[in-house]
mmCIF file of N, CA and C and ligand atoms in Angstrom:
data_model
loop_
_atom_site.group_PDB
_atom_site.id
_atom_site.type_symbol
_atom_site.label_atom_id
_atom_site.label_comp_id
_atom_site.label_asym_id
_atom_site.label_seq_id
_atom_site.Cartn_x
_atom_site.Cartn_y
_atom_site.Cartn_z
ATOM 1 N N UNK S 1 34.750 54.448 43.930
ATOM 2 C CA UNK S 1 35.573 55.263 44.853
ATOM 3 C C UNK S 1 36.651 54.353 45.455
ATOM 4 N N UNK S 2 37.823 54.934 45.741
ATOM 5 C CA UNK S 2 38.883 54.101 46.310
ATOM 6 C C UNK S 2 38.406 53.512 47.643
ATOM 7 N N UNK S 3 38.903 52.299 47.944
ATOM 8 C CA UNK S 3 38.495 51.640 49.193
ATOM 9 C C UNK S 3 38.828 52.499 50.405
ATOM 10 N N UNK S 4 39.989 53.124 50.356
ATOM 11 C CA UNK S 4 40.419 53.917 51.520
ATOM 12 C C UNK S 4 39.469 55.090 51.737
ATOM 13 N N UNK S 5 39.151 55.788 50.652
ATOM 14 C CA UNK S 5 38.235 56.928 50.782
ATOM 15 C C UNK S 5 36.851 56.465 51.222
ATOM 16 N N UNK S 6 36.389 55.343 50.654
ATOM 17 C CA UNK S 6 35.059 54.832 51.006
ATOM 18 C C UNK S 6 35.008 54.457 52.487
ATOM 19 N N UNK S 7 36.072 53.785 52.957
ATOM 20 C CA UNK S 7 36.111 53.384 54.372
ATOM 21 C C UNK S 7 36.152 54.603 55.281
ATOM 22 N N UNK S 8 37.011 55.569 54.909
ATOM 23 C CA UNK S 8 37.141 56.774 55.731
ATOM 24 C C UNK S 8 35.821 57.543 55.765
ATOM 25 N N UNK S 9 35.172 57.605 54.595
ATOM 26 C CA UNK S 9 33.881 58.291 54.518
ATOM 27 C C UNK S 9 32.868 57.679 55.492
ATOM 28 N N UNK S 10 32.849 56.347 55.529
ATOM 29 C CA UNK S 10 31.922 55.646 56.441
ATOM 30 C C UNK S 10 32.207 56.002 57.891
ATOM 31 N N UNK S 11 33.508 55.984 58.234
ATOM 32 C CA UNK S 11 33.884 56.306 59.620
ATOM 33 C C UNK S 11 33.480 57.746 59.932
ATOM 34 N N UNK S 12 33.746 58.662 58.990
ATOM 35 C CA UNK S 12 33.429 60.077 59.239
ATOM 36 C C UNK S 12 31.932 60.280 59.468
ATOM 37 N N UNK S 13 31.117 59.594 58.650
ATOM 38 C CA UNK S 13 29.661 59.751 58.808
ATOM 39 C C UNK S 13 29.191 59.169 60.143
ATOM 40 N N UNK S 14 29.775 58.030 60.538
ATOM 41 C CA UNK S 14 29.397 57.417 61.822
ATOM 42 C C UNK S 14 29.789 58.326 62.978
ATOM 43 N N UNK S 15 30.983 58.894 62.907
ATOM 44 C CA UNK S 15 31.436 59.806 63.981
ATOM 45 C C UNK S 15 30.549 61.049 64.046
ATOM 46 N N UNK S 16 30.182 61.558 62.878
ATOM 47 C CA UNK S 16 29.335 62.763 62.847
ATOM 48 C C UNK S 16 27.978 62.465 63.480
ATOM 49 N N UNK S 17 27.453 61.263 63.179
ATOM 50 C CA UNK S 17 26.103 60.928 63.647
ATOM 51 C C UNK S 17 26.058 60.646 65.139
ATOM 52 N N UNK S 18 27.114 60.016 65.670
ATOM 53 C CA UNK S 18 26.920 59.460 67.014
ATOM 54 C C UNK S 18 28.068 59.614 68.003
ATOM 55 N N UNK S 19 29.249 60.027 67.549
ATOM 56 C CA UNK S 19 30.384 59.892 68.469
ATOM 57 C C UNK S 19 30.425 60.988 69.537
ATOM 58 N N UNK S 20 31.134 60.652 70.616
ATOM 59 C CA UNK S 20 31.314 61.567 71.743
ATOM 60 C C UNK S 20 32.527 62.467 71.462
ATOM 61 N N UNK S 21 32.345 63.780 71.513
ATOM 62 C CA UNK S 21 33.458 64.697 71.242
ATOM 63 C C UNK S 21 34.650 64.497 72.182
ATOM 64 N N UNK S 22 34.416 63.891 73.343
ATOM 65 C CA UNK S 22 35.546 63.667 74.259
ATOM 66 C C UNK S 22 36.404 62.490 73.831
ATOM 67 N N UNK S 23 35.850 61.600 72.996
ATOM 68 C CA UNK S 23 36.643 60.425 72.605
ATOM 69 C C UNK S 23 36.883 60.353 71.094
ATOM 70 N N UNK S 24 36.319 61.288 70.339
ATOM 71 C CA UNK S 24 36.496 61.267 68.883
ATOM 72 C C UNK S 24 36.923 62.650 68.389
ATOM 73 N N UNK S 25 38.061 62.682 67.676
ATOM 74 C CA UNK S 25 38.547 63.964 67.128
ATOM 75 C C UNK S 25 37.549 64.521 66.116
ATOM 76 N N UNK S 26 36.994 63.630 65.279
ATOM 77 C CA UNK S 26 36.042 64.078 64.248
ATOM 78 C C UNK S 26 34.808 64.678 64.912
ATOM 79 N N UNK S 27 34.282 63.974 65.917
ATOM 80 C CA UNK S 27 33.101 64.498 66.624
ATOM 81 C C UNK S 27 33.437 65.827 67.295
ATOM 82 N N UNK S 28 34.671 65.961 67.813
ATOM 83 C CA UNK S 28 35.035 67.223 68.481
ATOM 84 C C UNK S 28 35.062 68.373 67.479
ATOM 85 N N UNK S 29 35.487 68.097 66.238
ATOM 86 C CA UNK S 29 35.471 69.159 65.215
ATOM 87 C C UNK S 29 34.031 69.572 64.894
ATOM 88 N N UNK S 30 33.151 68.584 64.706
ATOM 89 C CA UNK S 30 31.747 68.916 64.414
ATOM 90 C C UNK S 30 31.137 69.719 65.578
ATOM 91 N N UNK S 31 31.497 69.319 66.799
ATOM 92 C CA UNK S 31 30.926 70.019 67.970
ATOM 93 C C UNK S 31 31.417 71.467 68.021
ATOM 94 N N UNK S 32 32.669 71.689 67.595
ATOM 95 C CA UNK S 32 33.210 73.069 67.621
ATOM 96 C C UNK S 32 32.640 73.918 66.488
ATOM 97 N N UNK S 33 32.209 73.243 65.407
ATOM 98 C CA UNK S 33 31.500 73.970 64.345
ATOM 99 C C UNK S 33 32.337 74.302 63.125
ATOM 100 N N UNK S 34 31.649 74.906 62.144
ATOM 101 C CA UNK S 34 32.256 75.144 60.827
ATOM 102 C C UNK S 34 33.514 76.020 60.909
ATOM 103 N N UNK S 35 33.472 77.084 61.711
ATOM 104 C CA UNK S 35 34.647 77.974 61.744
ATOM 105 C C UNK S 35 35.906 77.241 62.186
ATOM 106 N N UNK S 36 35.773 76.363 63.189
ATOM 107 C CA UNK S 36 36.942 75.587 63.649
ATOM 108 C C UNK S 36 37.438 74.653 62.542
ATOM 109 N N UNK S 37 36.488 74.014 61.849
ATOM 110 C CA UNK S 37 36.867 73.094 60.764
ATOM 111 C C UNK S 37 37.586 73.862 59.656
ATOM 112 N N UNK S 38 37.059 75.037 59.317
ATOM 113 C CA UNK S 38 37.699 75.841 58.257
ATOM 114 C C UNK S 38 39.071 76.331 58.701
ATOM 115 N N UNK S 39 39.201 76.637 59.990
ATOM 116 C CA UNK S 39 40.515 77.050 60.524
ATOM 117 C C UNK S 39 41.523 75.906 60.333
ATOM 118 N N UNK S 40 41.073 74.669 60.611
ATOM 119 C CA UNK S 40 41.982 73.521 60.440
ATOM 120 C C UNK S 40 42.335 73.320 58.965
ATOM 121 N N UNK S 41 41.347 73.486 58.068
ATOM 122 C CA UNK S 41 41.634 73.321 56.637
ATOM 123 C C UNK S 41 42.668 74.369 56.199
ATOM 124 N N UNK S 42 42.499 75.606 56.684
ATOM 125 C CA UNK S 42 43.451 76.668 56.345
ATOM 126 C C UNK S 42 44.845 76.347 56.857
ATOM 127 N N UNK S 43 44.898 75.917 58.124
ATOM 128 C CA UNK S 43 46.185 75.569 58.753
ATOM 129 C C UNK S 43 46.889 74.445 57.971
ATOM 130 N N UNK S 44 46.103 73.398 57.650
ATOM 131 C CA UNK S 44 46.704 72.250 56.946
ATOM 132 C C UNK S 44 47.095 72.635 55.522
ATOM 133 N N UNK S 45 46.382 73.584 54.913
ATOM 134 C CA UNK S 45 46.765 74.049 53.565
ATOM 135 C C UNK S 45 48.135 74.702 53.602
ATOM 136 N N UNK S 46 48.322 75.581 54.596
ATOM 137 C CA UNK S 46 49.614 76.284 54.710
ATOM 138 C C UNK S 46 50.724 75.269 54.987
ATOM 139 N N UNK S 47 50.458 74.309 55.890
ATOM 140 C CA UNK S 47 51.485 73.304 56.205
ATOM 141 C C UNK S 47 51.832 72.481 54.958
ATOM 142 N N UNK S 48 50.836 72.240 54.111
ATOM 143 C CA UNK S 48 51.097 71.476 52.877
ATOM 144 C C UNK S 48 51.962 72.296 51.913
ATOM 145 N N UNK S 49 51.661 73.595 51.798
ATOM 146 C CA UNK S 49 52.464 74.448 50.907
ATOM 147 C C UNK S 49 53.919 74.501 51.376
ATOM 148 N N UNK S 50 54.098 74.643 52.701
ATOM 149 C CA UNK S 50 55.473 74.711 53.231
ATOM 150 C C UNK S 50 56.194 73.382 52.995
ATOM 151 N N UNK S 51 55.459 72.281 53.164
ATOM 152 C CA UNK S 51 56.072 70.960 52.942
ATOM 153 C C UNK S 51 56.442 70.781 51.465
ATOM 154 N N UNK S 52 55.628 71.354 50.566
ATOM 155 C CA UNK S 52 55.941 71.248 49.135
ATOM 156 C C UNK S 52 57.230 72.016 48.809
ATOM 157 N N UNK S 53 57.377 73.197 49.413
ATOM 158 C CA UNK S 53 58.603 73.978 49.184
ATOM 159 C C UNK S 53 59.816 73.200 49.707
ATOM 160 N N UNK S 54 59.683 72.617 50.902
ATOM 161 C CA UNK S 54 60.787 71.834 51.484
ATOM 162 C C UNK S 54 61.100 70.619 50.614
ATOM 163 N N UNK S 55 60.043 69.968 50.104
ATOM 164 C CA UNK S 55 60.248 68.767 49.279
ATOM 165 C C UNK S 55 60.999 69.138 48.006
ATOM 166 N N UNK S 56 60.685 70.309 47.465
ATOM 167 C CA UNK S 56 61.357 70.767 46.245
ATOM 168 C C UNK S 56 62.853 70.957 46.506
ATOM 169 N N UNK S 57 63.174 71.457 47.686
ATOM 170 C CA UNK S 57 64.582 71.695 48.033
ATOM 171 C C UNK S 57 65.307 70.387 48.368
ATOM 172 N N UNK S 58 64.628 69.534 49.162
ATOM 173 C CA UNK S 58 65.322 68.355 49.692
ATOM 174 C C UNK S 58 65.198 67.121 48.807
ATOM 175 N N UNK S 59 64.169 67.101 47.952
ATOM 176 C CA UNK S 59 63.927 65.895 47.145
ATOM 177 C C UNK S 59 63.251 64.798 47.943
ATOM 178 N N UNK S 60 62.853 65.093 49.189
ATOM 179 C CA UNK S 60 62.202 64.086 50.039
ATOM 180 C C UNK S 60 60.727 64.463 50.192
ATOM 181 N N UNK S 61 59.831 63.620 49.696
ATOM 182 C CA UNK S 61 58.391 63.938 49.695
ATOM 183 C C UNK S 61 57.639 63.436 50.925
ATOM 184 N N UNK S 62 58.351 62.852 51.901
ATOM 185 C CA UNK S 62 57.607 62.191 52.981
ATOM 186 C C UNK S 62 56.750 63.174 53.795
ATOM 187 N N UNK S 63 57.299 64.341 54.149
ATOM 188 C CA UNK S 63 56.484 65.317 54.904
ATOM 189 C C UNK S 63 55.342 65.845 54.044
ATOM 190 N N UNK S 64 55.594 65.997 52.747
ATOM 191 C CA UNK S 64 54.552 66.490 51.839
ATOM 192 C C UNK S 64 53.370 65.515 51.803
ATOM 193 N N UNK S 65 53.680 64.235 51.734
ATOM 194 C CA UNK S 65 52.609 63.220 51.716
ATOM 195 C C UNK S 65 51.843 63.247 53.040
ATOM 196 N N UNK S 66 52.565 63.354 54.153
ATOM 197 C CA UNK S 66 51.941 63.387 55.483
ATOM 198 C C UNK S 66 51.008 64.597 55.601
ATOM 199 N N UNK S 67 51.488 65.759 55.186
ATOM 200 C CA UNK S 67 50.681 66.986 55.305
ATOM 201 C C UNK S 67 49.490 66.966 54.341
ATOM 202 N N UNK S 68 49.697 66.387 53.158
ATOM 203 C CA UNK S 68 48.580 66.296 52.207
ATOM 204 C C UNK S 68 47.491 65.382 52.763
ATOM 205 N N UNK S 69 47.898 64.312 53.444
ATOM 206 C CA UNK S 69 46.906 63.431 54.083
ATOM 207 C C UNK S 69 46.123 64.204 55.143
ATOM 208 N N UNK S 70 46.819 65.021 55.946
ATOM 209 C CA UNK S 70 46.112 65.861 56.943
ATOM 210 C C UNK S 70 45.124 66.808 56.251
ATOM 211 N N UNK S 71 45.571 67.397 55.129
ATOM 212 C CA UNK S 71 44.701 68.343 54.407
ATOM 213 C C UNK S 71 43.483 67.629 53.832
ATOM 214 N N UNK S 72 43.710 66.494 53.166
ATOM 215 C CA UNK S 72 42.577 65.743 52.597
ATOM 216 C C UNK S 72 41.588 65.372 53.695
ATOM 217 N N UNK S 73 42.148 64.852 54.820
ATOM 218 C CA UNK S 73 41.285 64.432 55.936
ATOM 219 C C UNK S 73 40.407 65.603 56.400
ATOM 220 N N UNK S 74 41.025 66.766 56.615
ATOM 221 C CA UNK S 74 40.235 67.898 57.133
ATOM 222 C C UNK S 74 39.242 68.428 56.093
ATOM 223 N N UNK S 75 39.591 68.335 54.803
ATOM 224 C CA UNK S 75 38.596 68.752 53.797
ATOM 225 C C UNK S 75 37.419 67.761 53.770
ATOM 226 N N UNK S 76 37.695 66.475 54.032
ATOM 227 C CA UNK S 76 36.592 65.498 54.091
ATOM 228 C C UNK S 76 35.666 65.787 55.273
ATOM 229 N N UNK S 77 36.258 66.183 56.402
ATOM 230 C CA UNK S 77 35.429 66.554 57.558
ATOM 231 C C UNK S 77 34.586 67.792 57.207
ATOM 232 N N UNK S 78 35.204 68.749 56.504
ATOM 233 C CA UNK S 78 34.471 69.959 56.081
ATOM 234 C C UNK S 78 33.278 69.587 55.188
ATOM 235 N N UNK S 79 33.538 68.732 54.195
ATOM 236 C CA UNK S 79 32.452 68.320 53.295
ATOM 237 C C UNK S 79 31.343 67.639 54.086
ATOM 238 N N UNK S 80 31.744 66.720 54.965
ATOM 239 C CA UNK S 80 30.770 65.974 55.758
ATOM 240 C C UNK S 80 29.950 66.923 56.636
ATOM 241 N N UNK S 81 30.614 67.904 57.222
ATOM 242 C CA UNK S 81 29.904 68.868 58.087
ATOM 243 C C UNK S 81 28.793 69.566 57.306
ATOM 244 N N UNK S 82 29.038 69.798 56.013
ATOM 245 C CA UNK S 82 28.081 70.545 55.186
ATOM 246 C C UNK S 82 27.151 69.633 54.376
ATOM 247 N N UNK S 83 27.287 68.303 54.590
ATOM 248 C CA UNK S 83 26.375 67.379 53.915
ATOM 249 C C UNK S 83 26.822 66.947 52.530
ATOM 250 N N UNK S 84 28.110 67.172 52.206
ATOM 251 C CA UNK S 84 28.657 66.682 50.932
ATOM 252 C C UNK S 84 29.621 65.525 51.233
ATOM 253 N N UNK S 85 30.033 64.814 50.175
ATOM 254 C CA UNK S 85 30.881 63.638 50.395
ATOM 255 C C UNK S 85 32.067 63.614 49.427
ATOM 256 N N UNK S 86 33.028 62.736 49.754
ATOM 257 C CA UNK S 86 34.159 62.511 48.852
ATOM 258 C C UNK S 86 33.651 62.016 47.497
ATOM 259 N N UNK S 87 32.593 61.216 47.550
ATOM 260 C CA UNK S 87 32.015 60.676 46.317
ATOM 261 C C UNK S 87 31.557 61.815 45.391
ATOM 262 N N UNK S 88 30.988 62.862 45.972
ATOM 263 C CA UNK S 88 30.560 64.022 45.169
ATOM 264 C C UNK S 88 31.758 64.641 44.448
ATOM 265 N N UNK S 89 32.883 64.746 45.158
ATOM 266 C CA UNK S 89 34.080 65.363 44.569
ATOM 267 C C UNK S 89 34.642 64.456 43.469
ATOM 268 N N UNK S 90 34.671 63.137 43.749
ATOM 269 C CA UNK S 90 35.179 62.191 42.736
ATOM 270 C C UNK S 90 34.285 62.207 41.500
ATOM 271 N N UNK S 91 32.973 62.338 41.699
ATOM 272 C CA UNK S 91 32.058 62.388 40.548
ATOM 273 C C UNK S 91 32.336 63.642 39.714
ATOM 274 N N UNK S 92 32.644 64.748 40.384
ATOM 275 C CA UNK S 92 32.954 65.981 39.657
ATOM 276 C C UNK S 92 34.260 65.820 38.861
ATOM 277 N N UNK S 93 35.258 65.167 39.483
ATOM 278 C CA UNK S 93 36.527 64.933 38.772
ATOM 279 C C UNK S 93 36.295 64.000 37.580
ATOM 280 N N UNK S 94 35.446 62.974 37.775
ATOM 281 C CA UNK S 94 35.151 62.028 36.692
ATOM 282 C C UNK S 94 34.473 62.747 35.533
ATOM 283 N N UNK S 95 33.574 63.679 35.890
ATOM 284 C CA UNK S 95 32.853 64.436 34.854
ATOM 285 C C UNK S 95 33.837 65.210 33.962
ATOM 286 N N UNK S 96 34.983 65.570 34.539
ATOM 287 C CA UNK S 96 35.953 66.394 33.810
ATOM 288 C C UNK S 96 36.935 65.581 32.960
ATOM 289 N N UNK S 97 36.838 64.233 33.019
ATOM 290 C CA UNK S 97 37.827 63.385 32.346
ATOM 291 C C UNK S 97 38.096 63.788 30.902
ATOM 292 N N UNK S 98 37.009 64.059 30.142
ATOM 293 C CA UNK S 98 37.202 64.299 28.717
ATOM 294 C C UNK S 98 37.312 65.767 28.361
ATOM 295 N N UNK S 99 37.513 66.596 29.369
ATOM 296 C CA UNK S 99 37.542 68.038 29.119
ATOM 297 C C UNK S 99 38.900 68.567 29.559
ATOM 298 N N UNK S 100 39.652 69.141 28.613
ATOM 299 C CA UNK S 100 40.953 69.685 29.022
ATOM 300 C C UNK S 100 40.718 70.918 29.879
ATOM 301 N N UNK S 101 41.651 71.198 30.783
ATOM 302 C CA UNK S 101 41.528 72.362 31.661
ATOM 303 C C UNK S 101 41.431 73.645 30.858
ATOM 304 N N UNK S 102 42.144 73.714 29.733
ATOM 305 C CA UNK S 102 42.129 74.942 28.920
ATOM 306 C C UNK S 102 40.782 75.108 28.217
ATOM 307 N N UNK S 103 40.215 73.952 27.746
ATOM 308 C CA UNK S 103 38.861 74.005 27.130
ATOM 309 C C UNK S 103 37.835 74.497 28.152
ATOM 310 N N UNK S 104 37.939 73.938 29.360
ATOM 311 C CA UNK S 104 36.966 74.277 30.407
ATOM 312 C C UNK S 104 37.035 75.773 30.717
ATOM 313 N N UNK S 105 38.280 76.301 30.775
ATOM 314 C CA UNK S 105 38.464 77.733 31.069
ATOM 315 C C UNK S 105 37.853 78.581 29.949
ATOM 316 N N UNK S 106 38.068 78.156 28.694
ATOM 317 C CA UNK S 106 37.532 78.911 27.554
ATOM 318 C C UNK S 106 36.001 78.920 27.604
ATOM 319 N N UNK S 107 35.406 77.744 27.979
ATOM 320 C CA UNK S 107 33.938 77.670 28.082
ATOM 321 C C UNK S 107 33.425 78.621 29.147
ATOM 322 N N UNK S 108 34.141 78.653 30.300
ATOM 323 C CA UNK S 108 33.708 79.528 31.396
ATOM 324 C C UNK S 108 33.770 80.986 30.954
ATOM 325 N N UNK S 109 34.818 81.342 30.214
ATOM 326 C CA UNK S 109 34.995 82.748 29.812
ATOM 327 C C UNK S 109 33.949 83.175 28.781
ATOM 328 N N UNK S 110 33.431 82.162 27.978
ATOM 329 C CA UNK S 110 32.388 82.461 26.990
ATOM 330 C C UNK S 110 31.050 82.774 27.689
ATOM 331 N N UNK S 111 30.807 82.075 28.852
ATOM 332 C CA UNK S 111 29.496 82.217 29.525
ATOM 333 C C UNK S 111 29.414 83.492 30.394
HETATM 334 N N1 PRT B 1 42.728 60.379 59.227
HETATM 335 C C1 PRT B 1 42.534 60.885 60.332
HETATM 336 C C2 PRT B 1 43.345 61.983 60.769
HETATM 337 N N2 PRT B 1 44.348 62.669 60.185
HETATM 338 C C3 PRT B 1 44.719 63.611 61.056
HETATM 339 N N3 PRT B 1 44.000 63.528 62.203
HETATM 340 C C4 PRT B 1 44.092 64.347 63.417
HETATM 341 O O1 PRT B 1 44.085 65.705 63.039
HETATM 342 C C5 PRT B 1 44.827 66.449 63.978
HETATM 343 C C6 PRT B 1 45.833 67.253 63.183
HETATM 344 O O2 PRT B 1 45.912 68.418 63.612
HETATM 345 P P1 PRT B 1 47.103 69.084 64.457
HETATM 346 O O3 PRT B 1 48.393 68.406 64.268
HETATM 347 O O4 PRT B 1 46.953 70.499 64.080
HETATM 348 O O5 PRT B 1 46.548 68.706 65.913
HETATM 349 P P2 PRT B 1 46.197 69.562 67.160
HETATM 350 O O6 PRT B 1 47.266 70.574 67.379
HETATM 351 O O7 PRT B 1 45.964 68.551 68.255
HETATM 352 O O8 PRT B 1 44.812 70.256 66.758
HETATM 353 P P3 PRT B 1 44.086 71.552 67.335
HETATM 354 O O9 PRT B 1 44.226 71.523 68.829
HETATM 355 O O10 PRT B 1 44.737 72.736 66.660
HETATM 356 O O11 PRT B 1 42.649 71.412 66.875
HETATM 357 C C7 PRT B 1 45.527 65.470 64.910
HETATM 358 O O12 PRT B 1 44.826 65.351 66.122
HETATM 359 C C8 PRT B 1 45.438 64.162 64.118
HETATM 360 O O13 PRT B 1 45.416 62.997 64.933
HETATM 361 C C9 PRT B 1 43.109 62.538 62.058
HETATM 362 N N4 PRT B 1 42.137 62.071 62.892
HETATM 363 C C10 PRT B 1 41.381 61.026 62.463
HETATM 364 N N5 PRT B 1 41.547 60.439 61.215
HETATM 365 C C11 PRT B 1 40.658 59.339 60.769
HETATM 366 O O14 PRT B 1 39.373 59.537 61.349
HETATM 367 C C12 PRT B 1 38.997 58.374 62.070
HETATM 368 C C13 PRT B 1 38.112 58.779 63.247
HETATM 369 O O15 PRT B 1 38.883 59.492 64.195
HETATM 370 P P4 PRT B 1 38.231 59.820 65.624
HETATM 371 O O16 PRT B 1 37.051 60.663 65.387
HETATM 372 O O17 PRT B 1 39.313 60.526 66.429
HETATM 373 O O18 PRT B 1 37.897 58.494 66.242
HETATM 374 C C14 PRT B 1 40.312 57.707 62.473
HETATM 375 O O19 PRT B 1 40.133 56.341 62.695
HETATM 376 C C15 PRT B 1 41.159 57.970 61.231
HETATM 377 O O20 PRT B 1 40.822 57.024 60.220
#
């Protein structure tokens, strides 16, 4: 797993286990619960889509990268809240390395 993701994962798990919601944003999300976390993921998804449209027009990807980081971060908090990890997602992506997206779709449609 990338060092950045591994480090962030560690911090997220520590905050979930022990941090004070008054001093930790991650702990405050866990304290507010799944619906609040999902609301943030939805919000950050929309902000990422809007940033992608702007990037397409302007040719400047800086806001898109910033918003995608917010989206990734909030999806990691969502996974952590439910007991899953970034490592689980990376393992799923790794599993798909030798399978084209079109092959995978054809397999799904056969089943
Ligand atoms: N990567 C992040 C990160 N990215 C975004 N954010 C926060 O996510 C929020 C983004 O949402 P908004 O802009 O919608 O903020 P808002 O309007 O204040 O949010 P709401 O009131 O709507 O909930 C901001 O408060 C950002 O600071 C993050 N907060 C924390 N981290 C990482 O998580 C670690 C632990 O953070 P704490 O739990 O705060 O110590 C940090 O050291 C960082 O590594």
